[in-house]
Amino acid sequence: MWAQSSSIIMYQQNTTSRPARTFSNFSQRPSSPSRGPSRSYSSRGPSRGGFSGSSRFSGPSRGGPRRRFGNIINPALFVKRAEEFTKIEETNPVHSFADFNFDPQLLANIKAKGYLKPTPIQDQLISEVLAGRDVLGVANTGTGKTAAFALPLINAIIKNPNKRILILAPTRELAQQIKSDFRDFTPGLRVYFALAIGGAFMREQIMDIRRGPNVIIGTPGRIMDLNRRRVINFAQFDTLVLDEVDRMLDMGFVADIKSIVSQITQAHQTLFFSATVDKKIEILIDTFLKNPVKVALKTTPTSSHVEQDVVRVPRYEKEGTLCKLLKQEEFKKVLVFTSTKLYAEKLTLSLKSQGFSVDSLHGDKRQSQRVSVIRGFKEDQLKIVVATDVAARGLDIHNITHVINFDQPATYDDYIHRIGRTGRADQKGYALTFIDP
Ligand code: AMP
């Protein structure tokens, strides 16, 4: 339950729901390059059991228990039209960035990054973080959560160079991305940060951390490891940020997180962010946050920028159907999700042999390979990436036009995060989920 003492700010958006439509029997339809899948829907569609468009964080319709196999998610949840959305530059936030009294160099860096106005979550949270409040920010994928905590914390470091901040993220990729946002926001400023993630050389990380950076950004496993080696002393931090906190709990980091939080005795400020919040996280929130400001900007579980549909296809035709889709002109930059590393690899090899520009991203790849695949995808050298859920959270890659769930996700929360890789910031995206006919 939400703590009585906290202020809850709800931000309602236009949630008019439209009839769901199904992209059925794709494989039996002739595909025409000028007619994308969104034009080929049949009007028959499953009912949208479960969602009313209201803001809710938990409940039986959210995919049920985590199971690897089996069709446990109601396919109706994979079908939804994108909604009309207002571009950031057309919104009317209460604050401008100048209103936050940021350091002039920080303001210049924000402008250089191309941020003209705060997004809704930034609009509501930056002043609360600046005021030192504990915060829970729940907002859809791709809505600017990183800057909502990074900008006020950077400003706080400029004012107090002794500030020490620990930022935890569930995946190495997300940690790296947060670091890269910090890098973008801090040219010309004396703000120092270090990365502590698995799969990378420990020695370099130790050297970086021994220099005493203001911010350490890491994944829980490596952070705990460095703590055991006495490189990181949790007592030195005054601020803790947990990004994608529900995922960290889901990945079995709960003991680590509890241990870290209990040792950060000096923590004056704790910030939790997530696109999804369930019962487990609510309990933790109430244990760890002191009189928090809770801002929930979700009116729908998935991003309103993403047009979602299913492709009804038998298992043996999935690959052929995928190839047909990938050949269509509008599938410009595509993230394909499979359920296993092995299948991600096999599918990648098969697509490569058919001439597609494709690579794979999963936990069996060396960290350096993972970094290079993400770079290739970001820089448009790769058109397709076939990934496991390691790529589902937090990855911010511009212009992913389509997410294809070649294999269904294990839970509806995983689905939300997977499809959140498209339709980010001011863009519209498409998500297709392959299901049995
Ligand atoms: P995030 O949810 O933090 O991963 O951000 C999603 C995307 O929105 C990223 O590409 C950000 O660079 C972009 N973004 C965040 N804040 C703003 C803003 N105020 N103006 C324009 N783009 C933004």
Coordinates of C-alpha atoms in Angstrom, one line a residue, residues 100-104 106 130 150-160 191:
F100 CA 15.4 24.6 -11.2
N101 CA 18.3 27.0 -10.5
F102 CA 20.7 24.6 -12.1
D103 CA 24.4 25.5 -12.4
P104 CA 24.8 27.5 -15.7
L106 CA 24.7 22.1 -16.4
L130 CA 16.7 18.9 -5.3
A150 CA 20.6 12.5 -12.8
L151 CA 20.1 16.2 -13.3
P152 CA 19.3 17.2 -9.7
L153 CA 22.0 14.8 -8.4
I154 CA 24.6 16.4 -10.6
N155 CA 23.6 19.8 -9.4
A156 CA 23.8 18.6 -5.8
I157 CA 27.4 17.3 -6.5
I158 CA 28.4 20.7 -8.0
K159 CA 27.2 22.3 -4.7
N160 CA 28.8 19.7 -2.5
V191 CA 31.6 15.5 -11.4

